[in-house]
Short mmCIF file of C-alpha atoms in Angstrom, two decimals:
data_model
loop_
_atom_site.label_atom_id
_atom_site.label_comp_id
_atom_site.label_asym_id
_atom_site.label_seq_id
_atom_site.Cartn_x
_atom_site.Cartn_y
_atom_site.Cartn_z
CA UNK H 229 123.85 101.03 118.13
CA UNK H 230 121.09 98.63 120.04
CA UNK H 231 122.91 97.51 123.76
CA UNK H 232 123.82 93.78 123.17
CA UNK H 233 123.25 93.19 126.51
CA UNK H 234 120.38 92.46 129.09
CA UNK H 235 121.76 94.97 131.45
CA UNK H 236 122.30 97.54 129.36
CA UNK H 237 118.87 96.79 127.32
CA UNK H 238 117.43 97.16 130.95
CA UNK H 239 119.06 100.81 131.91
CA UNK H 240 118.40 101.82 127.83
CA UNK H 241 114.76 101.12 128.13
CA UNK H 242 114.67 102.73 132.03
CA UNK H 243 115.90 106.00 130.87
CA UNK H 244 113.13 106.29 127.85
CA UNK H 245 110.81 105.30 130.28
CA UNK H 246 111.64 108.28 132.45
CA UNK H 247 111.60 110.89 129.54
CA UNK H 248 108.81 109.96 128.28
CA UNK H 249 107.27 110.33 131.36
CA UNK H 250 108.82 113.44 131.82
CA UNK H 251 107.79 114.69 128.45
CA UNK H 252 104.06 113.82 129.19
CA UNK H 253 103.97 115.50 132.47
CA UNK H 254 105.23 118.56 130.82
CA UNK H 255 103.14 118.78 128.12
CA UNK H 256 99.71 118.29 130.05
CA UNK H 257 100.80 122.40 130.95
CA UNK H 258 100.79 123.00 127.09
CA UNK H 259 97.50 123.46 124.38
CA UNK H 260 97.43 119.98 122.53
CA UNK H 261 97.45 120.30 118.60
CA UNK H 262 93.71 120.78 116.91
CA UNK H 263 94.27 117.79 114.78
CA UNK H 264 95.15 115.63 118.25
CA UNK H 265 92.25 117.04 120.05
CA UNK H 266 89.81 116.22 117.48
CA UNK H 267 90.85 113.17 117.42
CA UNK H 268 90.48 112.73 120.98
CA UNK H 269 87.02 113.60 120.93
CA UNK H 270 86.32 110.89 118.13
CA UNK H 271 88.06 108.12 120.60
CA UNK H 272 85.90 109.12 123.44
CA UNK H 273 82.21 109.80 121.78
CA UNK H 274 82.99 106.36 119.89
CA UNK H 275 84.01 104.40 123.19
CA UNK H 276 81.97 105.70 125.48
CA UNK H 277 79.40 104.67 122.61
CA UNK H 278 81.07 101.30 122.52
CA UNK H 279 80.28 100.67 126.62
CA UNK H 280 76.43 102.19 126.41
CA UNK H 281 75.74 99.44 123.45
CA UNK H 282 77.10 97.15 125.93
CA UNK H 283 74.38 97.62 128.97
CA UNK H 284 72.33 95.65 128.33
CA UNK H 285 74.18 92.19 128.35
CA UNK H 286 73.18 90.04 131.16
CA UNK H 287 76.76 89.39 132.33
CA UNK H 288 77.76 93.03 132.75
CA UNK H 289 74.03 93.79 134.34
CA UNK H 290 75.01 91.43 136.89
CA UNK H 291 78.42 92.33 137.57
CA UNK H 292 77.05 96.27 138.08
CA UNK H 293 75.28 94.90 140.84
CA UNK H 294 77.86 93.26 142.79
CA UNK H 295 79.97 96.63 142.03
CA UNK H 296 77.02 98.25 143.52
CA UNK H 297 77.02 95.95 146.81
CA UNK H 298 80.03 97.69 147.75
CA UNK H 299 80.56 100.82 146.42
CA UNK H 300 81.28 103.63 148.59
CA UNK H 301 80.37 107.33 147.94
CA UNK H 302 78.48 108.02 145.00
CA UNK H 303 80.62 109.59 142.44
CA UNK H 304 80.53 108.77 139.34
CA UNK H 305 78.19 107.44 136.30
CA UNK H 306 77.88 104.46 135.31
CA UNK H 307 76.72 104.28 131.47
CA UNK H 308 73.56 102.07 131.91
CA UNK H 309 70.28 103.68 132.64
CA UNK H 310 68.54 102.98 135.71
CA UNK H 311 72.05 102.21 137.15
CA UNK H 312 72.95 104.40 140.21
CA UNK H 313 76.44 106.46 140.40
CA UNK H 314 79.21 104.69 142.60
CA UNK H 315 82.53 105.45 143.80
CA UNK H 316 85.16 106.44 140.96
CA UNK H 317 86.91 103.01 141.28
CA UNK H 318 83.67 101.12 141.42
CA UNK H 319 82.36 103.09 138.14
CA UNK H 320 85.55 102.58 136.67
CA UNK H 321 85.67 99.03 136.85
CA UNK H 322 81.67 98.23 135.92
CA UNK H 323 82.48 101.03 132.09
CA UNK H 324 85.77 98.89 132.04
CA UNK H 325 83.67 95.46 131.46
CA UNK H 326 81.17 97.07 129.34
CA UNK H 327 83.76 98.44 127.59
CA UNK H 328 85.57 96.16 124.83
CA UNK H 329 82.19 93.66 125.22
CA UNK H 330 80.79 94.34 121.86
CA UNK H 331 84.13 94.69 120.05
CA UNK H 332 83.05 98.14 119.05
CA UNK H 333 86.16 100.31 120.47
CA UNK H 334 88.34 102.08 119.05
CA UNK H 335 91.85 100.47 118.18
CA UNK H 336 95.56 101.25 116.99
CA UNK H 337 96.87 99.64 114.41
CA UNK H 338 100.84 99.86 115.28
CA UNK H 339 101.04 97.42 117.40
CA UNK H 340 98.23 95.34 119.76
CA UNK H 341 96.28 97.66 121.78
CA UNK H 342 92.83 99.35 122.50
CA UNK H 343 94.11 102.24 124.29
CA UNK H 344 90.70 104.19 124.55
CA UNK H 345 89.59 101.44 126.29
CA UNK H 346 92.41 101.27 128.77
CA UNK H 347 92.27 104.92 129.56
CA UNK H 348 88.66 106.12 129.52
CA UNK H 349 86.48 104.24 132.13
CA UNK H 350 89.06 105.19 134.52
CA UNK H 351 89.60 108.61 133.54
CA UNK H 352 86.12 109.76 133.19
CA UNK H 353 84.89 108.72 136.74
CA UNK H 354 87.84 110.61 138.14
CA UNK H 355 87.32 113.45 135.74
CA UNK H 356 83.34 113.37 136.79
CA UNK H 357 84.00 112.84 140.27
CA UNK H 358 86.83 116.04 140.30
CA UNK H 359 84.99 118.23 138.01
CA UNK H 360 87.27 118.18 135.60
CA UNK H 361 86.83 120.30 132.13
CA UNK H 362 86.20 118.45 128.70
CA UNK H 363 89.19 120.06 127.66
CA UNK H 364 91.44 118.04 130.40
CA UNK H 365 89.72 114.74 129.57
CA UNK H 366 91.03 115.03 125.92
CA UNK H 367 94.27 116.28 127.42
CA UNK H 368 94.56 113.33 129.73
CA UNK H 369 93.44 110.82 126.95
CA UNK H 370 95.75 111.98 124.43
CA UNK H 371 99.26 111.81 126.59
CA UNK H 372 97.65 108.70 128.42
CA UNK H 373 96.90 107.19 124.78
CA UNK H 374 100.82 108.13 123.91
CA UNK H 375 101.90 106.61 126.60
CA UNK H 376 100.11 103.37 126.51
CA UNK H 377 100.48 103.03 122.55
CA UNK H 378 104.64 103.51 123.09
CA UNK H 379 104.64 100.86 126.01
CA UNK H 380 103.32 99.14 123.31
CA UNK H 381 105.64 99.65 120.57
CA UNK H 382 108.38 99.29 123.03
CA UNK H 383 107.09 95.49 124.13
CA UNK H 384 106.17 93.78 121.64
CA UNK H 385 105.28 89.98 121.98
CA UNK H 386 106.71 87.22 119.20
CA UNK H 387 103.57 85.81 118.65
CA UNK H 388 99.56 86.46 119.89
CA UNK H 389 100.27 84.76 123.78
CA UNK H 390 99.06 87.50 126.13
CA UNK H 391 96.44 89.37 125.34
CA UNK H 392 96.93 93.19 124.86
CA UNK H 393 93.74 94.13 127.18
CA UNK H 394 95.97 92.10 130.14
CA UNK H 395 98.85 93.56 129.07
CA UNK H 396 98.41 97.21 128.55
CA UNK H 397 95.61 98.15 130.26
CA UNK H 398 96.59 98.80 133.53
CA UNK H 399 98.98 100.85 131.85
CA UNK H 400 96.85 103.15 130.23
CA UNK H 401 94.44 103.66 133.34
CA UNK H 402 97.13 104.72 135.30
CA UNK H 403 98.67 107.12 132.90
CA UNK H 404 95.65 108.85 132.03
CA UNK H 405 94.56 109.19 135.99
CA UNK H 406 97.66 110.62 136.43
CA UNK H 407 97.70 113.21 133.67
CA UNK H 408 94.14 114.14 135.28
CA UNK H 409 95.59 114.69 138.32
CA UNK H 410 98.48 116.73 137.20
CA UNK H 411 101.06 114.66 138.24
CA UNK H 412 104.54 115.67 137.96
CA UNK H 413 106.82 113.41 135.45
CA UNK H 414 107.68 111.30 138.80
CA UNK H 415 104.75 110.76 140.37
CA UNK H 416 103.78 110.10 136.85
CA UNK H 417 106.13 107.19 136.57
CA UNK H 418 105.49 106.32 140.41
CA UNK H 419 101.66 105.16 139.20
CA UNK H 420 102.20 104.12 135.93
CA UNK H 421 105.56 101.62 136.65
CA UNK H 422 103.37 100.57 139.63
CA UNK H 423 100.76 99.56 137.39
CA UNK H 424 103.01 97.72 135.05
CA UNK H 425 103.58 95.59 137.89
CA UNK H 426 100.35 94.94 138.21
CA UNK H 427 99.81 93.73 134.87
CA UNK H 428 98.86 90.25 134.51
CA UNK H 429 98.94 87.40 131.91
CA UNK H 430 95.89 86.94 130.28
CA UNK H 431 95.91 84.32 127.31
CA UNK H 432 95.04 85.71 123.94
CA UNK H 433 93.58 82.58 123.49
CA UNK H 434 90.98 83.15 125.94
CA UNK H 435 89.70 85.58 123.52
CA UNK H 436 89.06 82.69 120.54
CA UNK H 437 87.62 80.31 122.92
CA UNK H 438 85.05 82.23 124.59
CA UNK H 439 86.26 83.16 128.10
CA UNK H 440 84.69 86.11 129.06
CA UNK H 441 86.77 86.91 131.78
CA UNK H 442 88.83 88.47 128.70
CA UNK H 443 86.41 91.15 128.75
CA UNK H 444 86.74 91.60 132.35
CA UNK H 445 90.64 92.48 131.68
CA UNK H 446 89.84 96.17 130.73
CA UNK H 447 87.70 96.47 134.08
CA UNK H 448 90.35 95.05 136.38
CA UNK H 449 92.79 97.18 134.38
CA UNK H 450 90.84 100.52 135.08
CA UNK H 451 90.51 99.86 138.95
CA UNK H 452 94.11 98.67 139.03
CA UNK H 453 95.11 101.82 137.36
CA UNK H 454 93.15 104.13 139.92
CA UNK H 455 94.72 102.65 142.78
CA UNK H 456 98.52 102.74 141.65
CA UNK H 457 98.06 106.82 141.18
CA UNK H 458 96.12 106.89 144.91
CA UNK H 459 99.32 104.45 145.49
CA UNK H 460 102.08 106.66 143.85
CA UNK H 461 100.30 110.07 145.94
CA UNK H 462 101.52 107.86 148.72
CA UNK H 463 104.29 107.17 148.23
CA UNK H 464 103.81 103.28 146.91
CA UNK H 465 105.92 103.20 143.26
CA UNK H 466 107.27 100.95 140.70
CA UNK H 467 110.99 101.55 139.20
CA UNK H 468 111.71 102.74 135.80
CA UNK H 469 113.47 99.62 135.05
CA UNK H 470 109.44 97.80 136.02
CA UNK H 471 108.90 97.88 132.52
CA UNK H 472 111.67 95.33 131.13
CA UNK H 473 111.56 93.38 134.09
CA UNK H 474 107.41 92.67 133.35
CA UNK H 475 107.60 92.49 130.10
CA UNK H 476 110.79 90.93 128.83
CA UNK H 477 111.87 89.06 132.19
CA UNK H 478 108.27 88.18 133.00
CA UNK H 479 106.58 87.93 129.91
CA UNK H 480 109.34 87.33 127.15
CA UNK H 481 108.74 90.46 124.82
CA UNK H 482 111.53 92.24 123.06
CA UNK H 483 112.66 95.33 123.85
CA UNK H 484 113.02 98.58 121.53
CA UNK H 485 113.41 101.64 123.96
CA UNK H 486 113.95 103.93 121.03
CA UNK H 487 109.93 103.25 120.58
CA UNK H 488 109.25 105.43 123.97
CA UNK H 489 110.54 108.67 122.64
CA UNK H 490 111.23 108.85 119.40
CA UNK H 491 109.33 111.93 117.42
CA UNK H 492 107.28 112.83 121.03
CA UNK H 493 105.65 115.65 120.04
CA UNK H 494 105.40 115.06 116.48
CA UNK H 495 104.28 111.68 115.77
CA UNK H 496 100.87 111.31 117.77
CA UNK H 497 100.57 107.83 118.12
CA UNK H 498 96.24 108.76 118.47
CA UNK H 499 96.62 109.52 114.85
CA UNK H 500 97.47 105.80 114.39
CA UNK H 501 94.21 104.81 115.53
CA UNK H 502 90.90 102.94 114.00
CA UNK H 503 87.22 102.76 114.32
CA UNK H 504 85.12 99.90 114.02
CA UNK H 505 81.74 99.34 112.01
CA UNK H 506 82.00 95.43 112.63
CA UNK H 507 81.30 94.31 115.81
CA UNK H 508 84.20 91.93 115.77
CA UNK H 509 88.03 91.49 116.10
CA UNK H 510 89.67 93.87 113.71
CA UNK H 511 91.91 91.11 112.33
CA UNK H 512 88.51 89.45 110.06
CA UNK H 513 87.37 93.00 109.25
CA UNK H 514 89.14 93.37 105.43
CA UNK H 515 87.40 89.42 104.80
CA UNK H 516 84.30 90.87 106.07
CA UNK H 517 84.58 93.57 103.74
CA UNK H 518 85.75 91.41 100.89
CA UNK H 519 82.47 88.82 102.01
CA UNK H 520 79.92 91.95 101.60
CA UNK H 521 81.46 92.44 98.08
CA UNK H 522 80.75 89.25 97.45
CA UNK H 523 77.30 89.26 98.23
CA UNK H 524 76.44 91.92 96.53
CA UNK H 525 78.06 90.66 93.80
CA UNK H 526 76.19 87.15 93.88
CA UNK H 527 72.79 89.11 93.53
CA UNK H 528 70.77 86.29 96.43
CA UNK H 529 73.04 83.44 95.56
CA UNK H 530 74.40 82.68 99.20
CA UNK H 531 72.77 79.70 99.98
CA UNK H 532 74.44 78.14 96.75
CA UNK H 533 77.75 78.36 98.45
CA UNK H 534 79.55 74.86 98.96
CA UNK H 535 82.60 76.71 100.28
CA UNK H 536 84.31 79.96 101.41
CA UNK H 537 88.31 79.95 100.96
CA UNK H 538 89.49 82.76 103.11
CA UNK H 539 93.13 83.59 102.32
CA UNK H 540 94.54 85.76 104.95
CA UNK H 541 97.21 87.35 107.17
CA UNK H 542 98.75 85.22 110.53
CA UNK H 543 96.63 86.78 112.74
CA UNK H 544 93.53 86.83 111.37
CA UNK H 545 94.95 82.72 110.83
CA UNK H 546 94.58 82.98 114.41
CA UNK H 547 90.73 83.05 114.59
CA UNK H 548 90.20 79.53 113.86
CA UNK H 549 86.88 77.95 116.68
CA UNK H 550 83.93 76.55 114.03
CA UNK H 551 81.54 76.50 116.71
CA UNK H 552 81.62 79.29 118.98
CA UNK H 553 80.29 78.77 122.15
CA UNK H 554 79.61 82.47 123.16
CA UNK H 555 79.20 85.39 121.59
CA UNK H 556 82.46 86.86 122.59
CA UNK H 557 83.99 83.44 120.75
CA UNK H 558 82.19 84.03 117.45
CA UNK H 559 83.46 87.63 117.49
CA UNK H 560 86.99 86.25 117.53
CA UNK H 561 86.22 83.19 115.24
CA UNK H 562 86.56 83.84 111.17
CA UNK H 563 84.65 80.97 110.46
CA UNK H 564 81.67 82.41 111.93
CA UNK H 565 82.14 86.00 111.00
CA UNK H 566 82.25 84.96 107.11
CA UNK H 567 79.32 82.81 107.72
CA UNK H 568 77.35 85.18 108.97
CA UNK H 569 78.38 88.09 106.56
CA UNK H 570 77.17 85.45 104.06
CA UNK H 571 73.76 84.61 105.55
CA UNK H 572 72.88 88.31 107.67
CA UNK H 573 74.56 90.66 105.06
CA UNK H 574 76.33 92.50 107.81
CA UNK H 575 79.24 92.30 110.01
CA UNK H 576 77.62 94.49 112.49
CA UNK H 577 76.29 93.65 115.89
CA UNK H 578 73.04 91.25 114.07
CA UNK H 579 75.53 89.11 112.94
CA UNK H 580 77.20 88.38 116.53
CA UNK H 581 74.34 88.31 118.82
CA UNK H 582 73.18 85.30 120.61
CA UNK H 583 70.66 83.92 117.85
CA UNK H 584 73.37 83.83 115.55
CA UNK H 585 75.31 80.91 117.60
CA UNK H 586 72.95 78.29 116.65
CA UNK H 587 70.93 80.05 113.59
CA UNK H 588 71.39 76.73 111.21
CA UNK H 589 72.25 78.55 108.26
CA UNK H 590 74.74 80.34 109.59
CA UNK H 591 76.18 76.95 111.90
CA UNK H 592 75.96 74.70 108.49
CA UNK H 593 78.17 77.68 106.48
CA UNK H 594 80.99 77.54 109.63
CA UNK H 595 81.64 74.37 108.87
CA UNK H 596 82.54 74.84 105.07
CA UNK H 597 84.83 77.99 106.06
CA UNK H 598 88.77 76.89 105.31
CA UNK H 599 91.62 79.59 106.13
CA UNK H 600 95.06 79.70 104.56
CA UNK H 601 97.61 81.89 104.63
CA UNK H 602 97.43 84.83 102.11
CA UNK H 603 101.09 84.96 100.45
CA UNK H 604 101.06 88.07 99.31
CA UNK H 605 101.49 90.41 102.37
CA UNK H 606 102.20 93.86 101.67
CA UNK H 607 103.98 96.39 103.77
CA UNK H 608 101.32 98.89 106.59
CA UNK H 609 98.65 99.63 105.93
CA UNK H 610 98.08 96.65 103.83
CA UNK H 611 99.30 94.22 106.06
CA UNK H 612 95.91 92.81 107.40
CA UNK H 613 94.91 91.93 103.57
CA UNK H 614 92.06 88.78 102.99
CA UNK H 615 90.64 87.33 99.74
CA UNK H 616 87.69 85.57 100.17
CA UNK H 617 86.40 83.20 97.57
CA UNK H 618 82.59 81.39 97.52
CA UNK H 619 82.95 77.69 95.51
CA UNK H 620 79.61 77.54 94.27
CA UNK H 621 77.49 74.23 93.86
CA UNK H 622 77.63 74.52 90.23
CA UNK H 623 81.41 74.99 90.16
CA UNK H 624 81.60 78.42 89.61
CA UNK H 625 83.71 81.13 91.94
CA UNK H 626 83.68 84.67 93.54
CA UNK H 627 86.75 85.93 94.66
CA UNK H 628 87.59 89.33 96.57
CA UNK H 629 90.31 90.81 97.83
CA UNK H 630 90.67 93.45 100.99
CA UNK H 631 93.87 95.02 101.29
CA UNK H 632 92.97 97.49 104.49
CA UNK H 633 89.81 97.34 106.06
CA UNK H 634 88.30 100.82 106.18
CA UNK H 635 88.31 102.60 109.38
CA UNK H 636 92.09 102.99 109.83
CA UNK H 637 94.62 106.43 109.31
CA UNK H 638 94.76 105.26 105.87
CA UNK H 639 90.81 105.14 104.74
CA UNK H 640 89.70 106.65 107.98
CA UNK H 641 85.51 106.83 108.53
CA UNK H 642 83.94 110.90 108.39
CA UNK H 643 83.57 112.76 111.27
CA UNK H 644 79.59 111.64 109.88
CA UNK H 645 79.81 108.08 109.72
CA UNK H 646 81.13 108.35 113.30
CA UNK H 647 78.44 110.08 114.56
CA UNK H 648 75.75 107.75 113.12
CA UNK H 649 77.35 104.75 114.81
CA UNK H 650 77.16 106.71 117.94
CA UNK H 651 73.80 107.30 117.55
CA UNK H 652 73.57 103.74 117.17
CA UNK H 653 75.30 102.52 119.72
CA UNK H 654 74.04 105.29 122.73
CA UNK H 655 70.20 104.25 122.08
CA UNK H 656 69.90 104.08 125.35
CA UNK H 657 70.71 107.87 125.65
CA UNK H 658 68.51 109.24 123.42
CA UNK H 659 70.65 112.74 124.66
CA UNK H 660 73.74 111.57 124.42
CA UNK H 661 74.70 111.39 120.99
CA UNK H 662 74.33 115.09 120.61
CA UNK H 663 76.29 116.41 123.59
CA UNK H 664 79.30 113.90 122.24
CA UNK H 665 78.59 114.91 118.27
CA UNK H 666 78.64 119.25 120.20
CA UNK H 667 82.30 118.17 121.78
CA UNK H 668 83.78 115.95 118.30
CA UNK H 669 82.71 119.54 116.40
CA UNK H 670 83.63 121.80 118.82
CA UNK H 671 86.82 119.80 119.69
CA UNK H 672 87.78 120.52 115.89
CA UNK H 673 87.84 124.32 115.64
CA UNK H 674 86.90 126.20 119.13
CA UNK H 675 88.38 125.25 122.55
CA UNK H 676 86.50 127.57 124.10
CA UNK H 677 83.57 125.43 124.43
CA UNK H 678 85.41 122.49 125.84
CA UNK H 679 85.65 124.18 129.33
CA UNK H 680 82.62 122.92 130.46
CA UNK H 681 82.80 120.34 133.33
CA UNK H 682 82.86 116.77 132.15
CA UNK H 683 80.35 116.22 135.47
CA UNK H 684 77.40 118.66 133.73
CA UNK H 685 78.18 116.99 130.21
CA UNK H 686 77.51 113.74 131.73
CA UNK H 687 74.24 115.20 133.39
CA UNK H 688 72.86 116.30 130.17
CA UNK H 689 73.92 113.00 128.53
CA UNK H 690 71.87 110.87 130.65
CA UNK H 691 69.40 113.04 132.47
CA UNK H 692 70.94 112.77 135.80
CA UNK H 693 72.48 110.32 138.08
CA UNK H 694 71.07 109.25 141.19
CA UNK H 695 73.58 110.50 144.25
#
């Protein structure tokens, strides 16, 4: 029976805290599962992907140069060519803003939270900088991706206040630099309750409105993370009761501490994951799909459209701005998104770029967007449905319904499909697409070839860094 008490709530979800910990620890000694590993290698070749596609956006040009003003050492890459290596934390924090800023990482679908994107920028610069194997990266982002994804289960917020990047990412940095390190299950939960403490509060709602400091979460999160396992190696820890006190005295979640161990072992919360094709917030991805449908359907007919009716679950009810004011606003904004499905064809990265904000096709079709709520909501995976209908000038109407936008456990992408995206997304590389696509094969059938350095993969992928 659940403890009906805040106390006892408190000590329940200390104690799961600790065995999980404990359980991670353990198991970093052990062979991970093929199936795991393989899908470890899909969550890194697709995010590191996701922060290459992002180097060239002024914003995150400019912050690598501050980073660079005052980075010590160099040890580590960062993933934008013609950008020199810096210290670990420095690289850390410069892949951490790149990271989720084309919406283009890797996601579960449980509960809130891009755990990829919370573990990797951090873990590869220490994993680069250490010369650690491939096979311990996946290692380290596996447990580290359990362990963020359960934290995550375990706290879950009512409603969409506080974003999950803010939330959970300082978390995940921390647990995978940990892991790396070979921490033992307390020094494991030394760095990673210190890092819960160091969580902060950052609005969802930043997200719809534009601010981009939202993408500047998963950067703060990765140095943040770094520094509470240098801070737990001296002696500088949380408590295993951190957890509840952050999130349910600070931050008003509930509380299930059965989420932090149940099936460990046995139900890989990695499995749980997605992959993106839309550059966009996953929660408009089934009306995007529905929208394409449409389109194809209409045979040329979408500038006849007087209106699109998108019916649709609460969150994606959540992604309501008509005129986005930067990109990162139209990638949260369903108005847009449909709009430009409509007028682009495409709910990739053409339709969210800068020209889209004020393309006058696209900006008169926002308008004429209305959302309501979907009422039939089925159970997961079906439980980010949309049906999108186009009222046409001459009275006629397409409708379409999404139950489950592709990319998910239930109609995952191919190991191919992956791999094209990549080679999309790592232009900039022209190298790296096939060292990654060597490691997602390899990682799927023959460990033996994952005991290369991460440091000489990361050479090959990008021709050298400057040291």
């Amino acid at each position: 029976m659940a403890p009906d008490s805040d106390s006892a709530l408190r000590a329940c979800s200390a104690a799961a805290v600790q065995s999980l910990m404990t359980w991670a620890a353990a198991y970093s000694h052990e062979a991970l599962p093929v199936t795991v590993r393989a899908r470890a290698a899909l969550v890194l070749a697709d995010d590191l992907g996701a922060i290459v596609a992002a180097a060239g956006e002024p914003p995150v040009a400019r912050m690598r140069a501050v980073l660079a003003r005052s980075s010590g050492r160099a040890e580590a890459t960062v993933f934008a060519p013609g950008s020199p290596a810096l210290d670990r934390a420095s690289a850390a924090a410069a892949n951490g803003l790149a990271a989720t800023w084309c919406e283009l990482d890797e996601g579960y679908r449980g509960a809130p939270c891009h755990a990829g994107a919370y573990i990797l920028p951090a873990l590869l610069a220490e994993a680069e900088a250490e010369g650690a194997s491939v096979a311990r990266v996946l290692e380290a982002l596996a447990l580290a991706y359990e362990i963020t994804v359960r934290c995550a289960r375990a706290f879950p917020f009512a409603t969409m206040t506080v974003h999950p990047h803010a939330a959970f990412a300082t978390i995940g940095a921390a647990a995978g630099i940990g892991l790396l390190r070979g921490f033992s299950g307390k020094l494991l939960l030394d760095a990673v309750s210190a890092a819960a403490s160091m969580t902060f509060a950052g609005p969802y709602g930043h997200a719809i409105e534009g601010a981009l400091v939202r993408n500047a979460w998963t950067s703060a999160g990765a140095w943040i993370g770094l520094r509470a396992a240098d801070g737990a190696e001296a002696g500088i820890a949380g408590l295993p009761e951190t957890f509840h006190d952050v999130f349910v005295g600070g931050l008003g979640t509930a509380c299930l501490p059965e989420a932090l161990t149940d099936g460990l072992g046995i139900d890989w919360a990695i499995h749980g994951g997605y992959h993106k094709v839309f550059a966009c917030c996953q929660y408009a991805h089934g009306a995007i799909e529905a929208s394409l449908r449409l389109r194809a359907e209409a045979a040329g007919r979408e500038d006849e459209i007087d209106e699109i009716l998108v019916e649709t679950h609460p969150r994606g009810l959540t992604l309501t701005t008509v005129e986005p004011a930067t990109v990162l606003a139209a990638k949260f904004s369903m108005p847009h998104a449909l709009a430009a499905a409509a007028v682009t064809g495409t709910g990739g990265q053409g339709a969210f770029d800068q020209s889209t904000l004020h393309e006058p096709r696209i900006a008169d079709l926002r308008r004429r967007v209305r959302l309501a709520p979907l009422p039939e909501i089925g159970p997961p995976p079906n439980d980010r449905p949309s049906r999108v209908t186009w009222r046409m000038r001459d009275g006629t109407a397409l409708s379409a319904l999404c139950e489950s936008a592709r990319g998910g456990a239930d109609q995952p992408f191919d190991t191919d499909t992956m791999l094209a995206k990549l080679a999309e997304t790592s232009r900039a590389y022209p190298r790296m697409a096939a060292v990654l696509e060597r490691i997602v094969r390899r990682a799927e059938d023959d460990e033996r070839d994952l005991q290369r350095p991460w440091r000489d993969c990361v050479t090959e992928m990008t021709g050298g860094v400057e040291r």
